[in-house]
Amino acid sequence: MKFSKIAIASALVVACGASYAEVVASRGFSGTFSPPPAAFADSFSLLSLPNGTWEAFLTFTGNITISSATVNGINLTPVLPGVLSGNGAFAGGDLIVAVKGSTYGNGIGSYGGSVSVSAVPEPETYALMLAGLGAVGFMAARRRKG
């Protein structure tokens, strides 16, 4: 019975530790347009980032058509009308968000969104966590014998 409690606790520690990722950078971006209708191509940058994962979303409203929205060339995809999102791995360096589109009708429209980058934990983090789990297991085995 004691061993199963230790196994469950260890599994929870591993699961919680693996899902943790520190957000190292985040940036909002937006564009607002007024008459006359026109095409636009905007870009936004996050510079000198460590490797990790990125997540982005974009919403738009009014008389606006988004022809492409990319993060380092990877397309954001529609998830709801007027909402695009995406995520991916990132090898470090600069992260560029590009939004292209046009306004129509009276030319009034806007878009906005954000992109965030989360760091991938270093191997030393996992090694330290495993060492701690080993120590807990050793103490449990020692207590069982005594």
PDB file of C-alpha atoms in Angstrom:
ATOM      1  CA  MET A   1       0.000   0.000   0.000  1.00  0.00           C
ATOM      2  CA  LYS A   2       2.812   2.418   0.892  1.00  0.00           C
ATOM      3  CA  PHE A   3       4.633   1.672  -2.363  1.00  0.00           C
ATOM      4  CA  SER A   4       1.555   2.561  -4.455  1.00  0.00           C
ATOM      5  CA  LYS A   5       1.216   5.910  -2.652  1.00  0.00           C
ATOM      6  CA  ILE A   6       4.864   6.683  -3.373  1.00  0.00           C
ATOM      7  CA  ALA A   7       4.431   5.645  -7.022  1.00  0.00           C
ATOM      8  CA  ILE A   8       1.369   7.887  -7.407  1.00  0.00           C
ATOM      9  CA  ALA A   9       3.143  10.829  -5.740  1.00  0.00           C
ATOM     10  CA  SER A  10       6.191  10.315  -7.980  1.00  0.00           C
ATOM     11  CA  ALA A  11       4.032  10.184 -11.108  1.00  0.00           C
ATOM     12  CA  LEU A  12       2.318  13.437 -10.106  1.00  0.00           C
ATOM     13  CA  VAL A  13       5.653  15.166  -9.515  1.00  0.00           C
ATOM     14  CA  VAL A  14       6.949  14.046 -12.911  1.00  0.00           C
ATOM     15  CA  ALA A  15       3.734  15.090 -14.698  1.00  0.00           C
ATOM     16  CA  CYS A  16       3.639  18.503 -13.031  1.00  0.00           C
ATOM     17  CA  GLY A  17       7.329  19.122 -13.624  1.00  0.00           C
ATOM     18  CA  ALA A  18       7.110  18.185 -17.296  1.00  0.00           C
ATOM     19  CA  SER A  19       4.177  20.481 -17.981  1.00  0.00           C
ATOM     20  CA  TYR A  20       5.823  23.556 -16.446  1.00  0.00           C
ATOM     21  CA  ALA A  21       7.262  26.038 -18.906  1.00  0.00           C
ATOM     22  CA  GLU A  22       8.335  29.566 -18.029  1.00  0.00           C
ATOM     23  CA  VAL A  23       7.119  32.317 -20.368  1.00  0.00           C
ATOM     24  CA  VAL A  24      10.279  34.218 -21.334  1.00  0.00           C
ATOM     25  CA  ALA A  25       8.768  36.766 -23.729  1.00  0.00           C
ATOM     26  CA  SER A  26       5.357  38.030 -24.734  1.00  0.00           C
ATOM     27  CA  ARG A  27       4.198  40.776 -27.055  1.00  0.00           C
ATOM     28  CA  GLY A  28       0.870  42.183 -28.118  1.00  0.00           C
ATOM     29  CA  PHE A  29       0.307  43.526 -31.616  1.00  0.00           C
ATOM     30  CA  SER A  30      -2.532  45.348 -33.364  1.00  0.00           C
ATOM     31  CA  GLY A  31      -3.627  47.358 -36.355  1.00  0.00           C
ATOM     32  CA  THR A  32      -6.547  49.781 -36.727  1.00  0.00           C
ATOM     33  CA  PHE A  33      -7.723  51.075 -40.090  1.00  0.00           C
ATOM     34  CA  SER A  34     -10.017  53.855 -41.294  1.00  0.00           C
ATOM     35  CA  PRO A  35     -11.233  54.907 -44.764  1.00  0.00           C
ATOM     36  CA  PRO A  36     -10.311  54.553 -47.531  1.00  0.00           C
ATOM     37  CA  PRO A  37      -9.980  50.771 -48.013  1.00  0.00           C
ATOM     38  CA  ALA A  38      -6.372  49.663 -48.446  1.00  0.00           C
ATOM     39  CA  ALA A  39      -4.014  46.699 -48.331  1.00  0.00           C
ATOM     40  CA  PHE A  40      -1.600  46.307 -45.415  1.00  0.00           C
ATOM     41  CA  ALA A  41       1.434  44.245 -44.472  1.00  0.00           C
ATOM     42  CA  ASP A  42       2.610  44.586 -40.864  1.00  0.00           C
ATOM     43  CA  SER A  43       5.361  42.799 -38.965  1.00  0.00           C
ATOM     44  CA  PHE A  44       6.242  42.617 -35.283  1.00  0.00           C
ATOM     45  CA  SER A  45       9.415  41.198 -33.688  1.00  0.00           C
ATOM     46  CA  LEU A  46      10.602  39.564 -30.496  1.00  0.00           C
ATOM     47  CA  LEU A  47      14.396  39.568 -30.621  1.00  0.00           C
ATOM     48  CA  SER A  48      17.189  37.369 -29.215  1.00  0.00           C
ATOM     49  CA  LEU A  49      15.070  34.675 -27.578  1.00  0.00           C
ATOM     50  CA  PRO A  50      16.193  31.306 -26.168  1.00  0.00           C
ATOM     51  CA  ASN A  51      14.915  28.064 -27.679  1.00  0.00           C
ATOM     52  CA  GLY A  52      11.438  26.992 -26.644  1.00  0.00           C
ATOM     53  CA  THR A  53       7.883  26.956 -27.904  1.00  0.00           C
ATOM     54  CA  TRP A  54       5.680  29.787 -29.154  1.00  0.00           C
ATOM     55  CA  GLU A  55       1.932  30.315 -29.051  1.00  0.00           C
ATOM     56  CA  ALA A  56       0.043  33.057 -30.894  1.00  0.00           C
ATOM     57  CA  PHE A  57      -3.507  34.195 -31.516  1.00  0.00           C
ATOM     58  CA  LEU A  58      -5.070  36.936 -33.621  1.00  0.00           C
ATOM     59  CA  THR A  59      -8.604  38.321 -33.719  1.00  0.00           C
ATOM     60  CA  PHE A  60     -10.063  40.689 -36.290  1.00  0.00           C
ATOM     61  CA  THR A  61     -13.290  42.626 -36.658  1.00  0.00           C
ATOM     62  CA  GLY A  62     -14.964  45.072 -39.008  1.00  0.00           C
ATOM     63  CA  ASN A  63     -14.419  45.352 -42.759  1.00  0.00           C
ATOM     64  CA  ILE A  64     -11.083  43.540 -42.805  1.00  0.00           C
ATOM     65  CA  THR A  65      -9.794  40.444 -44.546  1.00  0.00           C
ATOM     66  CA  ILE A  66      -6.640  38.728 -43.277  1.00  0.00           C
ATOM     67  CA  SER A  67      -4.909  37.042 -46.231  1.00  0.00           C
ATOM     68  CA  SER A  68      -2.067  35.604 -44.125  1.00  0.00           C
ATOM     69  CA  ALA A  69      -0.838  35.664 -40.552  1.00  0.00           C
ATOM     70  CA  THR A  70       2.441  33.880 -39.840  1.00  0.00           C
ATOM     71  CA  VAL A  71       4.968  33.386 -37.055  1.00  0.00           C
ATOM     72  CA  ASN A  72       8.421  32.766 -38.571  1.00  0.00           C
ATOM     73  CA  GLY A  73       6.682  31.604 -41.747  1.00  0.00           C
ATOM     74  CA  ILE A  74       4.279  29.174 -40.029  1.00  0.00           C
ATOM     75  CA  ASN A  75       0.631  30.014 -40.792  1.00  0.00           C
ATOM     76  CA  LEU A  76      -1.850  30.737 -38.038  1.00  0.00           C
ATOM     77  CA  THR A  77      -5.034  28.762 -38.689  1.00  0.00           C
ATOM     78  CA  PRO A  78      -8.705  29.710 -38.219  1.00  0.00           C
ATOM     79  CA  VAL A  79     -10.299  28.363 -35.034  1.00  0.00           C
ATOM     80  CA  LEU A  80     -13.478  30.490 -35.028  1.00  0.00           C
ATOM     81  CA  PRO A  81     -14.816  33.199 -37.329  1.00  0.00           C
ATOM     82  CA  GLY A  82     -12.490  36.156 -36.846  1.00  0.00           C
ATOM     83  CA  VAL A  83      -9.959  34.180 -34.763  1.00  0.00           C
ATOM     84  CA  LEU A  84      -6.641  32.644 -35.846  1.00  0.00           C
ATOM     85  CA  SER A  85      -4.175  30.756 -33.657  1.00  0.00           C
ATOM     86  CA  GLY A  86      -1.093  28.577 -33.796  1.00  0.00           C
ATOM     87  CA  ASN A  87       1.892  27.225 -31.909  1.00  0.00           C
ATOM     88  CA  GLY A  88       5.181  25.528 -32.607  1.00  0.00           C
ATOM     89  CA  ALA A  89       8.727  24.776 -31.590  1.00  0.00           C
ATOM     90  CA  PHE A  90      11.342  27.497 -31.762  1.00  0.00           C
ATOM     91  CA  ALA A  91      15.121  27.069 -32.076  1.00  0.00           C
ATOM     92  CA  GLY A  92      15.988  30.472 -30.578  1.00  0.00           C
ATOM     93  CA  GLY A  93      16.880  33.811 -32.140  1.00  0.00           C
ATOM     94  CA  ASP A  94      14.323  36.268 -33.499  1.00  0.00           C
ATOM     95  CA  LEU A  95      10.586  35.613 -33.732  1.00  0.00           C
ATOM     96  CA  ILE A  96       8.755  37.559 -36.456  1.00  0.00           C
ATOM     97  CA  VAL A  97       4.971  37.887 -36.651  1.00  0.00           C
ATOM     98  CA  ALA A  98       3.692  38.982 -40.093  1.00  0.00           C
ATOM     99  CA  VAL A  99       0.083  40.000 -40.809  1.00  0.00           C
ATOM    100  CA  LYS A 100      -1.146  40.758 -44.338  1.00  0.00           C
ATOM    101  CA  GLY A 101      -4.599  41.676 -45.518  1.00  0.00           C
ATOM    102  CA  SER A 102      -6.883  44.424 -46.718  1.00  0.00           C
ATOM    103  CA  THR A 103      -9.876  46.448 -45.701  1.00  0.00           C
ATOM    104  CA  TYR A 104     -13.018  46.744 -47.793  1.00  0.00           C
ATOM    105  CA  GLY A 105     -16.318  48.671 -47.848  1.00  0.00           C
ATOM    106  CA  ASN A 106     -15.900  51.752 -45.698  1.00  0.00           C
ATOM    107  CA  GLY A 107     -12.356  50.600 -44.798  1.00  0.00           C
ATOM    108  CA  ILE A 108     -12.970  50.481 -41.044  1.00  0.00           C
ATOM    109  CA  GLY A 109     -11.518  47.443 -39.300  1.00  0.00           C
ATOM    110  CA  SER A 110      -8.990  46.272 -36.760  1.00  0.00           C
ATOM    111  CA  TYR A 111      -6.998  43.277 -35.626  1.00  0.00           C
ATOM    112  CA  GLY A 112      -5.097  42.439 -32.491  1.00  0.00           C
ATOM    113  CA  GLY A 113      -3.349  39.550 -30.866  1.00  0.00           C
ATOM    114  CA  SER A 114      -0.370  38.337 -28.922  1.00  0.00           C
ATOM    115  CA  VAL A 115       2.529  35.934 -29.162  1.00  0.00           C
ATOM    116  CA  SER A 116       4.387  34.358 -26.252  1.00  0.00           C
ATOM    117  CA  VAL A 117       7.508  32.208 -26.043  1.00  0.00           C
ATOM    118  CA  SER A 118       8.022  29.627 -23.298  1.00  0.00           C
ATOM    119  CA  ALA A 119      11.431  28.221 -22.464  1.00  0.00           C
ATOM    120  CA  VAL A 120      12.123  24.515 -22.732  1.00  0.00           C
ATOM    121  CA  PRO A 121      13.501  23.281 -19.390  1.00  0.00           C
ATOM    122  CA  GLU A 122      17.221  22.491 -19.453  1.00  0.00           C
ATOM    123  CA  PRO A 123      18.325  18.844 -19.058  1.00  0.00           C
ATOM    124  CA  GLU A 124      19.824  19.742 -15.669  1.00  0.00           C
ATOM    125  CA  THR A 125      16.311  20.524 -14.409  1.00  0.00           C
ATOM    126  CA  TYR A 126      15.150  17.005 -15.206  1.00  0.00           C
ATOM    127  CA  ALA A 127      18.324  15.483 -13.727  1.00  0.00           C
ATOM    128  CA  LEU A 128      17.779  17.344 -10.459  1.00  0.00           C
ATOM    129  CA  MET A 129      14.119  16.279 -10.355  1.00  0.00           C
ATOM    130  CA  LEU A 130      15.079  12.626 -10.941  1.00  0.00           C
ATOM    131  CA  ALA A 131      17.762  12.829  -8.233  1.00  0.00           C
ATOM    132  CA  GLY A 132      15.133  14.118  -5.810  1.00  0.00           C
ATOM    133  CA  LEU A 133      12.757  11.305  -6.719  1.00  0.00           C
ATOM    134  CA  GLY A 134      15.584   8.812  -6.193  1.00  0.00           C
ATOM    135  CA  ALA A 135      16.257  10.261  -2.736  1.00  0.00           C
ATOM    136  CA  VAL A 136      12.564   9.982  -1.838  1.00  0.00           C
ATOM    137  CA  GLY A 137      12.544   6.365  -3.036  1.00  0.00           C
ATOM    138  CA  PHE A 138      15.705   5.583  -1.048  1.00  0.00           C
ATOM    139  CA  MET A 139      14.213   7.071   2.126  1.00  0.00           C
ATOM    140  CA  ALA A 140      10.977   5.124   1.619  1.00  0.00           C
ATOM    141  CA  ALA A 141      12.878   1.844   1.143  1.00  0.00           C
ATOM    142  CA  ARG A 142      15.043   2.568   4.175  1.00  0.00           C
ATOM    143  CA  ARG A 143      12.009   3.341   6.298  1.00  0.00           C
ATOM    144  CA  ARG A 144      10.328   0.107   5.156  1.00  0.00           C
ATOM    145  CA  LYS A 145      13.357  -1.971   6.292  1.00  0.00           C
ATOM    146  CA  GLY A 146      13.632  -0.211   9.667  1.00  0.00           C
TER     147      GLY A 146
END
